[in-house]
Short mmCIF file of C-alpha atoms in Angstrom, two decimals:
data_model
loop_
_atom_site.label_atom_id
_atom_site.label_comp_id
_atom_site.label_asym_id
_atom_site.label_seq_id
_atom_site.Cartn_x
_atom_site.Cartn_y
_atom_site.Cartn_z
CA MET X 1 -0.13 0.16 0.05
CA LYS X 2 2.87 2.46 0.72
CA LYS X 3 4.57 1.64 -3.00
CA ILE X 4 1.01 2.69 -4.17
CA SER X 5 0.53 5.53 -2.43
CA LEU X 6 3.83 7.30 -3.75
CA ILE X 7 3.58 6.12 -6.81
CA ALA X 8 -0.35 7.91 -6.63
CA ALA X 9 1.30 11.38 -4.94
CA ALA X 10 3.86 11.01 -7.73
CA MET X 11 1.54 11.98 -10.39
CA PHE X 12 -0.31 13.94 -8.71
CA ALA X 13 2.40 16.00 -8.84
CA ALA X 14 3.06 15.62 -12.07
CA VAL X 15 -0.16 17.05 -13.27
CA THR X 16 -0.25 19.71 -10.72
CA SER X 17 3.25 20.78 -11.74
CA MET X 18 2.40 21.35 -15.47
CA PRO X 19 3.18 24.53 -16.84
CA ALA X 20 0.43 27.19 -16.39
CA ALA X 21 0.58 27.29 -20.02
CA HIS X 22 -1.23 24.30 -20.01
CA ALA X 23 -3.89 25.18 -17.53
CA ASP X 24 -6.62 27.07 -19.49
CA TYR X 25 -6.30 24.34 -22.72
CA THR X 26 -8.82 22.14 -23.17
CA PRO X 27 -8.52 19.38 -25.06
CA ASN X 28 -10.47 18.03 -28.47
CA ILE X 29 -11.49 14.32 -28.42
CA TYR X 30 -11.57 12.57 -31.30
CA PHE X 31 -14.24 9.54 -31.87
CA ASN X 32 -14.52 8.02 -35.50
CA GLY X 33 -15.32 4.69 -36.92
CA TYR X 34 -16.25 2.63 -39.89
CA LEU X 35 -18.67 -0.66 -39.73
CA ARG X 36 -20.34 -3.15 -42.09
CA THR X 37 -22.06 -5.96 -41.27
CA GLY X 38 -25.64 -7.58 -41.99
CA VAL X 39 -27.40 -11.09 -42.47
CA PHE X 40 -27.32 -12.99 -45.98
CA HIS X 41 -27.93 -15.68 -48.45
CA GLY X 42 -26.42 -17.35 -51.35
CA LYS X 43 -26.09 -20.53 -53.32
CA GLY X 44 -26.68 -23.60 -50.48
CA GLY X 45 -27.17 -21.25 -48.12
CA GLN X 46 -23.69 -19.86 -48.77
CA MET X 47 -22.70 -16.15 -49.49
CA ALA X 48 -19.56 -15.57 -51.99
CA LYS X 49 -17.41 -12.07 -51.25
CA PHE X 50 -15.92 -12.32 -55.28
CA ASN X 51 -13.53 -10.70 -56.31
CA VAL X 52 -14.39 -7.35 -54.59
CA ASN X 53 -11.77 -5.22 -55.97
CA LYS X 54 -12.58 -6.38 -59.56
CA VAL X 55 -16.33 -6.68 -59.37
CA GLY X 56 -17.69 -4.00 -56.79
CA ARG X 57 -18.50 -4.32 -53.05
CA LEU X 58 -22.32 -3.60 -53.41
CA GLY X 59 -24.17 -7.13 -52.48
CA ASN X 60 -20.75 -8.80 -52.55
CA GLU X 61 -19.60 -8.56 -48.92
CA ASN X 62 -20.38 -11.38 -46.58
CA ASP X 63 -18.33 -10.51 -43.39
CA SER X 64 -18.79 -7.94 -40.84
CA TYR X 65 -16.04 -5.29 -40.00
CA GLY X 66 -15.22 -2.34 -37.71
CA GLU X 67 -13.20 0.29 -36.83
CA LEU X 68 -13.30 2.56 -33.95
CA ALA X 69 -10.84 5.43 -33.43
CA LEU X 70 -10.25 7.51 -30.53
CA GLY X 71 -7.52 10.76 -30.43
CA SER X 72 -7.27 13.28 -28.34
CA ASP X 73 -5.40 17.08 -28.65
CA ILE X 74 -3.53 16.16 -25.23
CA ILE X 75 -1.49 19.26 -24.33
CA LYS X 76 -0.83 22.94 -26.42
CA VAL X 77 2.26 24.96 -25.88
CA ASP X 78 2.19 28.62 -27.53
CA ASP X 79 1.43 26.99 -31.47
CA THR X 80 2.35 23.76 -30.80
CA VAL X 81 -0.60 20.87 -30.56
CA TRP X 82 -0.01 17.12 -29.78
CA THR X 83 -2.36 14.72 -30.95
CA VAL X 84 -2.42 10.92 -29.63
CA ASN X 85 -4.09 8.15 -32.04
CA SER X 86 -5.54 5.16 -31.77
CA ARG X 87 -7.10 2.81 -33.99
CA PHE X 88 -8.64 -0.89 -33.34
CA THR X 89 -10.63 -2.81 -35.74
CA VAL X 90 -12.79 -6.49 -35.34
CA ALA X 91 -13.29 -8.37 -38.32
CA ASP X 92 -15.18 -11.78 -38.29
CA ASN X 93 -15.31 -14.38 -40.94
CA LYS X 94 -17.42 -16.73 -39.62
CA TYR X 95 -20.96 -15.94 -41.20
CA ASN X 96 -24.41 -15.84 -39.38
CA GLN X 97 -23.43 -16.91 -35.95
CA ASP X 98 -24.09 -15.66 -32.99
CA TRP X 99 -20.66 -16.60 -30.79
CA GLN X 100 -17.61 -15.77 -32.41
CA ALA X 101 -14.91 -16.56 -30.36
CA THR X 102 -11.28 -15.25 -29.97
CA ASP X 103 -9.87 -18.57 -28.40
CA GLY X 104 -9.91 -22.02 -29.12
CA GLU X 105 -10.89 -23.97 -31.93
CA ARG X 106 -13.19 -20.99 -33.69
CA ALA X 107 -10.20 -18.69 -33.20
CA ASN X 108 -9.43 -17.61 -36.49
CA ASN X 109 -13.19 -16.75 -37.05
CA ASN X 110 -12.48 -13.46 -35.24
CA HIS X 111 -9.83 -10.80 -35.31
CA LEU X 112 -8.92 -8.32 -33.55
CA ALA X 113 -6.07 -5.46 -34.56
CA LEU X 114 -4.01 -2.51 -33.14
CA ARG X 115 -3.98 -0.56 -36.60
CA GLU X 116 -2.86 2.95 -35.19
CA LEU X 117 -1.12 4.09 -32.30
CA TYR X 118 0.76 7.21 -32.86
CA ILE X 119 1.31 10.53 -31.56
CA ASN X 120 1.33 13.80 -34.11
CA ALA X 121 3.03 17.37 -32.98
CA LYS X 122 1.56 20.25 -35.44
CA GLY X 123 3.29 23.49 -35.28
CA VAL X 124 6.62 22.11 -33.35
CA LEU X 125 9.03 23.49 -35.98
CA ASP X 126 9.58 27.30 -36.09
CA TRP X 127 10.17 27.47 -39.49
CA ASP X 128 7.23 26.22 -40.80
CA LYS X 129 4.39 26.23 -38.16
CA ASP X 130 1.49 24.15 -40.34
CA ALA X 131 3.78 21.27 -40.80
CA SER X 132 3.28 18.06 -38.40
CA VAL X 133 5.96 15.73 -37.31
CA TRP X 134 4.59 12.21 -36.43
CA VAL X 135 6.07 8.97 -34.62
CA GLY X 136 4.14 5.54 -34.10
CA LYS X 137 1.93 3.30 -36.16
CA ARG X 138 -0.71 4.76 -38.85
CA PHE X 139 -2.41 4.39 -41.77
CA TYR X 140 -0.21 6.59 -43.70
CA LYS X 141 -1.52 8.52 -46.70
CA ARG X 142 -3.58 5.34 -48.14
CA GLU X 143 -5.29 5.83 -51.54
CA ASP X 144 -8.33 3.83 -52.12
CA ILE X 145 -11.71 3.08 -54.32
CA HIS X 146 -14.67 2.65 -51.86
CA ILE X 147 -16.92 0.87 -54.76
CA THR X 148 -14.08 -1.82 -55.07
CA ASP X 149 -12.67 -1.78 -51.77
CA MET X 150 -9.38 -1.46 -53.53
CA TYR X 151 -6.23 0.13 -51.50
CA TYR X 152 -3.92 0.90 -54.80
CA TYR X 153 -1.25 2.85 -52.63
CA ASP X 154 -0.97 1.65 -49.23
CA ILE X 155 2.37 1.21 -47.30
CA SER X 156 0.76 1.51 -43.31
CA GLY X 157 2.86 0.57 -40.67
CA TYR X 158 5.48 1.76 -38.15
CA GLY X 159 7.47 4.56 -38.80
CA ALA X 160 7.81 8.22 -38.37
CA GLY X 161 7.97 11.01 -40.44
CA PHE X 162 6.90 15.09 -41.55
CA ASP X 163 3.64 15.67 -43.02
CA GLY X 164 2.35 19.07 -44.52
CA LEU X 165 5.90 20.40 -45.27
CA ALA X 166 5.96 24.10 -47.29
CA PHE X 167 8.19 23.46 -50.61
CA GLY X 168 7.72 26.11 -53.69
CA PRO X 169 3.85 26.03 -54.73
CA GLY X 170 3.14 22.71 -52.38
CA LYS X 171 3.24 20.63 -49.43
CA LEU X 172 5.76 17.86 -49.33
CA ASP X 173 5.29 14.74 -46.81
CA LEU X 174 8.19 12.56 -45.95
CA ALA X 175 8.28 9.21 -44.19
CA TRP X 176 10.01 6.41 -42.83
CA ILE X 177 8.29 3.30 -42.44
CA ARG X 178 9.37 -0.15 -41.96
CA GLN X 179 8.08 -3.61 -42.28
CA ASP X 180 9.60 -6.86 -40.70
CA ASP X 181 8.58 -10.26 -42.27
CA SER X 182 9.26 -13.79 -41.80
CA THR X 183 9.49 -14.65 -45.33
CA ASN X 184 9.28 -17.61 -47.92
CA SER X 185 11.60 -20.28 -48.44
CA TYR X 186 14.62 -19.91 -50.21
CA SER X 187 16.54 -22.74 -51.84
CA ASP X 188 20.61 -22.96 -52.82
CA GLU X 189 22.49 -24.93 -55.28
CA THR X 190 22.09 -28.01 -53.15
CA ASN X 191 17.76 -27.94 -53.54
CA ARG X 192 17.55 -27.32 -50.02
CA LEU X 193 14.68 -25.21 -48.09
CA TYR X 194 15.11 -22.37 -45.66
CA LYS X 195 12.86 -19.98 -43.85
CA THR X 196 14.20 -16.94 -43.51
CA TYR X 197 13.64 -13.40 -42.22
CA VAL X 198 13.51 -9.52 -44.10
CA SER X 199 13.28 -6.15 -43.15
CA VAL X 200 11.53 -3.77 -45.52
CA ASN X 201 12.55 -0.16 -45.05
CA LYS X 202 10.23 1.89 -46.74
CA LEU X 203 11.23 5.62 -48.20
CA ASP X 204 8.28 7.87 -49.03
CA ALA X 205 8.26 11.38 -50.35
CA ARG X 206 4.54 12.74 -51.95
CA TYR X 207 4.48 16.56 -52.87
CA ASN X 208 0.88 17.94 -53.68
CA PHE X 209 0.46 21.39 -55.18
CA SER X 210 -2.46 23.16 -57.58
CA VAL X 211 -2.29 23.30 -61.02
CA PHE X 212 -5.11 25.01 -62.00
CA ASN X 213 -8.62 25.68 -60.35
CA ASP X 214 -10.35 23.02 -58.92
CA ALA X 215 -7.49 20.88 -59.84
CA ASN X 216 -4.50 19.19 -57.73
CA LEU X 217 -1.16 16.56 -58.47
CA GLN X 218 0.03 15.01 -56.72
CA ILE X 219 3.67 13.05 -57.30
CA ALA X 220 4.60 10.07 -54.87
CA ASN X 221 7.37 8.01 -54.61
CA THR X 222 8.11 4.89 -52.78
CA TYR X 223 11.42 3.13 -52.76
CA TYR X 224 11.65 0.07 -50.48
CA ILE X 225 15.31 -1.17 -49.61
CA ALA X 226 15.44 -4.91 -48.44
CA GLU X 227 17.66 -6.73 -45.88
CA ARG X 228 17.51 -10.28 -45.42
CA ASP X 229 19.29 -11.70 -42.48
CA ASN X 230 22.99 -12.69 -42.91
CA LYS X 231 22.49 -16.24 -41.48
CA TYR X 232 22.48 -18.00 -44.90
CA SER X 233 24.91 -16.24 -46.87
CA TYR X 234 25.05 -19.20 -49.41
CA LEU X 235 21.64 -19.14 -50.56
CA GLU X 236 21.14 -18.09 -54.18
CA ASN X 237 18.62 -16.16 -54.54
CA GLU X 238 18.19 -12.79 -52.76
CA VAL X 239 15.38 -10.06 -53.19
CA LYS X 240 16.38 -6.67 -54.33
CA ASN X 241 15.17 -3.16 -53.69
CA ALA X 242 11.90 -2.16 -55.25
CA ASN X 243 10.05 1.03 -55.92
CA THR X 244 6.71 2.20 -56.71
CA PHE X 245 6.08 5.33 -58.36
CA ASP X 246 2.53 7.27 -58.36
CA ILE X 247 0.99 10.54 -60.51
CA GLU X 248 -2.03 11.48 -59.66
CA LEU X 249 -4.32 14.06 -61.28
CA ASN X 250 -7.78 15.20 -59.26
CA VAL X 251 -10.56 17.42 -60.72
CA GLY X 252 -13.32 19.06 -59.59
CA PHE X 253 -16.14 20.17 -61.43
CA ASN X 254 -19.59 21.41 -61.60
CA GLY X 255 -21.46 17.95 -60.40
CA GLY X 256 -18.50 15.79 -59.18
CA TRP X 257 -14.78 15.40 -59.18
CA ASN X 258 -12.78 12.78 -60.80
CA LYS X 259 -9.05 11.25 -60.48
CA THR X 260 -6.74 9.60 -62.69
CA VAL X 261 -4.01 7.53 -61.55
CA TYR X 262 -0.45 6.26 -63.53
CA GLN X 263 1.33 4.38 -61.51
CA TRP X 264 5.05 1.93 -62.05
CA MET X 265 6.17 -0.64 -59.47
CA HIS X 266 9.75 -1.79 -60.49
CA GLY X 267 11.30 -4.64 -58.75
CA SER X 268 9.69 -7.64 -56.31
CA ASN X 269 6.72 -5.44 -56.01
CA ALA X 270 5.59 -5.37 -59.50
CA ASN X 271 2.95 -8.19 -59.40
CA GLY X 272 0.64 -5.51 -56.80
CA VAL X 273 0.13 -3.31 -59.59
CA HIS X 274 -2.66 -5.88 -60.01
CA TYR X 275 -5.37 -4.98 -58.22
CA GLY X 276 -3.23 -4.86 -55.06
CA THR X 277 -0.87 -2.14 -53.29
CA GLY X 278 2.64 -2.73 -54.58
CA ASN X 279 3.53 -2.90 -50.64
CA TRP X 280 4.12 -6.46 -50.66
CA LEU X 281 7.69 -7.62 -52.29
CA ASP X 282 8.25 -10.82 -53.31
CA TYR X 283 11.11 -12.70 -51.37
CA THR X 284 12.03 -15.62 -53.38
CA GLY X 285 14.38 -13.22 -55.61
CA ASN X 286 13.35 -14.17 -58.53
CA THR X 287 11.32 -11.25 -59.59
CA ASN X 288 13.94 -8.62 -58.90
CA SER X 289 13.68 -6.86 -62.73
CA ALA X 290 9.79 -7.38 -62.64
CA ASN X 291 7.94 -4.15 -64.06
CA GLY X 292 4.24 -3.29 -64.27
CA HIS X 293 2.45 -0.43 -65.11
CA ARG X 294 -0.83 0.77 -64.12
CA ILE X 295 -4.20 3.54 -64.95
CA ILE X 296 -6.87 4.00 -62.94
CA ASN X 297 -9.62 6.67 -63.52
CA THR X 298 -12.77 7.09 -60.55
CA GLY X 299 -15.22 9.45 -59.78
CA ASP X 300 -18.19 10.59 -59.36
CA VAL X 301 -21.08 12.47 -61.62
CA SER X 302 -24.58 14.05 -61.13
CA ILE X 303 -26.30 13.27 -64.70
CA THR X 304 -29.17 14.98 -63.12
CA ASP X 305 -30.01 16.25 -59.19
CA LYS X 306 -31.70 12.71 -58.26
CA PHE X 307 -29.70 10.77 -60.67
CA LYS X 308 -26.32 10.46 -60.53
CA PHE X 309 -23.29 7.71 -60.56
CA GLN X 310 -19.84 6.39 -60.15
CA HIS X 311 -16.86 4.51 -61.58
CA VAL X 312 -13.82 3.27 -61.60
CA GLU X 313 -11.73 2.03 -64.79
CA ASN X 314 -8.45 -0.08 -63.83
CA ILE X 315 -6.12 -1.32 -66.26
CA ALA X 316 -2.28 -2.99 -65.44
CA HIS X 317 0.02 -4.60 -67.33
CA SER X 318 3.54 -6.59 -66.25
CA SER X 319 6.05 -8.95 -67.25
CA GLY X 320 9.19 -10.76 -65.77
CA TYR X 321 7.14 -11.87 -62.43
CA ASN X 322 7.99 -15.48 -61.54
CA ASP X 323 6.70 -17.57 -64.09
CA HIS X 324 4.42 -14.66 -65.98
CA LYS X 325 6.18 -13.64 -69.13
CA LYS X 326 3.36 -11.37 -69.06
CA THR X 327 -0.26 -10.39 -67.41
CA THR X 328 -2.96 -8.09 -68.22
CA THR X 329 -5.58 -6.83 -66.06
CA TYR X 330 -9.00 -4.81 -66.85
CA SER X 331 -11.88 -4.43 -64.88
CA VAL X 332 -14.51 -1.63 -64.67
CA VAL X 333 -17.14 -1.10 -62.05
CA VAL X 334 -20.34 1.37 -62.22
CA ARG X 335 -22.59 2.51 -59.66
CA PRO X 336 -25.58 4.53 -60.44
CA PHE X 337 -28.72 5.37 -58.20
CA TYR X 338 -31.68 7.27 -58.37
CA GLN X 339 -32.94 9.02 -55.33
CA LEU X 340 -36.78 8.52 -54.51
CA THR X 341 -37.38 9.98 -51.11
CA LYS X 342 -35.36 12.39 -49.08
CA MET X 343 -33.89 9.64 -47.27
CA THR X 344 -34.49 6.57 -49.71
CA ARG X 345 -32.75 5.66 -53.70
CA LEU X 346 -32.37 2.70 -55.70
CA ILE X 347 -29.16 1.28 -56.51
CA TRP X 348 -27.51 -0.63 -58.91
CA GLU X 349 -23.77 -1.57 -59.00
CA ALA X 350 -22.18 -3.63 -62.51
CA GLY X 351 -18.84 -4.90 -62.37
CA ALA X 352 -16.76 -6.90 -64.98
CA TYR X 353 -13.05 -8.39 -65.17
CA TYR X 354 -10.98 -9.74 -67.74
CA ASP X 355 -7.50 -11.18 -66.81
CA VAL X 356 -4.65 -12.84 -69.03
CA THR X 357 -1.24 -14.36 -67.83
CA LYS X 358 1.18 -16.03 -70.63
CA LEU X 359 3.58 -18.03 -68.99
CA ASP X 360 7.05 -18.58 -69.89
CA ASN X 361 5.47 -22.15 -71.67
CA GLY X 362 3.47 -20.91 -73.74
CA SER X 363 0.61 -21.07 -72.15
CA LYS X 364 -2.38 -18.91 -71.09
CA ASN X 365 -4.25 -18.48 -68.02
CA LYS X 366 -7.55 -16.50 -68.58
CA GLU X 367 -9.91 -15.35 -66.15
CA LYS X 368 -13.20 -12.91 -66.31
CA GLY X 369 -15.93 -13.05 -63.81
CA GLN X 370 -19.12 -10.51 -63.97
CA LYS X 371 -21.43 -9.09 -61.22
CA LEU X 372 -25.36 -7.08 -61.28
CA THR X 373 -26.47 -6.21 -58.17
CA MET X 374 -29.82 -4.09 -57.20
CA ALA X 375 -30.74 -2.39 -54.02
CA TYR X 376 -33.12 -0.16 -52.18
CA GLY X 377 -31.45 2.37 -49.70
CA ILE X 378 -32.48 4.22 -46.43
CA THR X 379 -30.07 7.11 -45.89
CA PRO X 380 -30.12 10.35 -44.00
CA ASP X 381 -29.29 12.23 -47.46
CA ALA X 382 -29.94 10.26 -50.30
CA SER X 383 -29.53 12.85 -52.25
CA ASN X 384 -25.38 12.20 -51.94
CA MET X 385 -23.42 9.39 -53.11
CA TRP X 386 -21.71 10.01 -49.43
CA SER X 387 -24.46 9.68 -47.24
CA ARG X 388 -23.65 7.19 -44.25
CA PRO X 389 -24.79 4.99 -42.41
CA GLU X 390 -27.15 3.23 -45.01
CA ILE X 391 -29.40 0.14 -44.77
CA ARG X 392 -29.44 -1.35 -48.10
CA LEU X 393 -31.69 -4.50 -49.03
CA PHE X 394 -29.94 -6.39 -52.64
CA LEU X 395 -29.96 -8.94 -55.02
CA SER X 396 -26.44 -9.93 -56.71
CA TYR X 397 -25.60 -12.39 -59.06
CA ILE X 398 -21.89 -13.28 -60.19
CA HIS X 399 -20.75 -15.51 -62.34
CA GLY X 400 -17.02 -16.45 -62.83
CA THR X 401 -14.58 -18.58 -64.94
CA VAL X 402 -11.22 -19.51 -65.71
CA THR X 403 -9.48 -21.03 -68.68
CA ASN X 404 -5.99 -22.67 -68.23
CA ASP X 405 -4.22 -23.58 -71.61
CA GLY X 406 -7.79 -23.93 -73.03
CA GLU X 407 -9.23 -25.67 -71.15
CA ARG X 408 -12.46 -24.27 -69.04
CA GLN X 409 -12.98 -24.35 -65.26
CA PRO X 410 -16.11 -23.25 -63.29
CA VAL X 411 -14.83 -21.64 -60.55
CA ASN X 412 -16.25 -21.88 -56.96
CA LEU X 413 -18.33 -18.89 -55.69
CA THR X 414 -19.21 -20.39 -52.73
CA ASN X 415 -17.81 -20.20 -49.47
CA TYR X 416 -17.36 -24.00 -49.09
CA THR X 417 -16.32 -26.69 -51.02
CA ASN X 418 -19.03 -29.08 -52.43
CA TYR X 419 -18.63 -32.72 -53.34
CA ASN X 420 -20.34 -35.16 -55.78
CA THR X 421 -21.05 -38.78 -54.28
CA ASP X 422 -18.18 -39.99 -56.07
CA ASN X 423 -16.09 -37.34 -54.07
CA SER X 424 -15.22 -35.26 -57.00
CA LYS X 425 -15.13 -32.06 -56.07
CA VAL X 426 -18.29 -29.56 -57.50
CA ASP X 427 -17.29 -25.58 -58.64
CA TYR X 428 -20.16 -22.93 -58.93
CA ASN X 429 -19.54 -20.69 -61.77
CA HIS X 430 -22.63 -18.84 -60.73
CA ASN X 431 -24.34 -17.36 -57.75
CA VAL X 432 -27.69 -15.60 -56.75
CA MET X 433 -27.55 -13.43 -53.69
CA PHE X 434 -29.61 -11.65 -50.97
CA GLY X 435 -29.80 -10.12 -48.28
CA VAL X 436 -30.01 -6.76 -45.61
CA GLN X 437 -26.54 -5.28 -44.85
CA VAL X 438 -25.60 -1.79 -43.13
CA GLU X 439 -22.27 0.52 -43.95
CA ALA X 440 -21.27 3.35 -41.93
CA TRP X 441 -18.68 5.67 -41.09
CA TRP X 442 -18.44 8.78 -38.39
#
């Protein structure tokens, strides 16, 4: 008890002895988050989550997911504000069950994660009071497309950096972010397999500036420095450094906005141009010279006061990735809606993709899929595309096929594997799904 009393007394003394400059400061508290959940049904009772980033997410999500973010401006000294930020997420992948445990047999069906925990200090630089310094774990400059839930540029993790440095006509962001991984197996001349360890240091620079009225240009580059442990110095293949170059033009106009993105990924992250972020490196060392290019166009358009739509078009090409001589992918998703009343609307979403990979042996693998969804949405402001929360009653149809070297195969579009009486696997290349979903952010 004596020890506890001493600790309490020390804490009280620390708080009460803070400089007078803090006494009249009332901290701001930040609380925001995201959620989606619902009840669903599909073929065999199972609903798919089929290539959301290719055909669209509306009526194509069967999981529950949530984020809770808490933050506060904790101290202000002159013009400097210190802010603490945190974010926790939960995702459950065991659908339509009341009890989803985090331990025991069902531990993998429910996931909890600490996604952000960092300090931001704005105004600490005397020569640039609008800039910030941050240290910790954070979502860093994540670039995404909402209707396909695709993060095309995301290097989030542990790091430190500067945000909003004044530089010429624009603002400069600089960051160092680190990622440590247990890697894939490596083989040496004797074909023995090893498990090893790689640390990836990501050096990121992004520059934003205005190019004309309601238009902004971002030029960004992330350089990945891969360091493998030296336990196995005789390994045949070693991963080398990689790079992502990104340029984005954002244009606002009366009735909407449009964004065009070009990305070049060079090295062991090149396969990320195909619906990925480019953040993950191939540690086998077989793709150090690979190249990938991607063009994305997305935006919102208001045709009338009641009829509006969102869209995304994504085309990418890579070469030199493992045994893939060339890979080309193309996808398009449109989500129009029509406002019925102040808080109701009809929503449609149509998506399709076509992927072709040519292998070194000359064979070709082709994959294609389509989805069509019709939904009735209830939301506080049905005229606003981004109005949330939104309750949706939906009906979706999805279809997909794979062709391997001329042989066409169906695709399993349910969340379980079904078998014939002779124990042969049954795949479904189409599924009809319906349900009720809610999505919200705040």
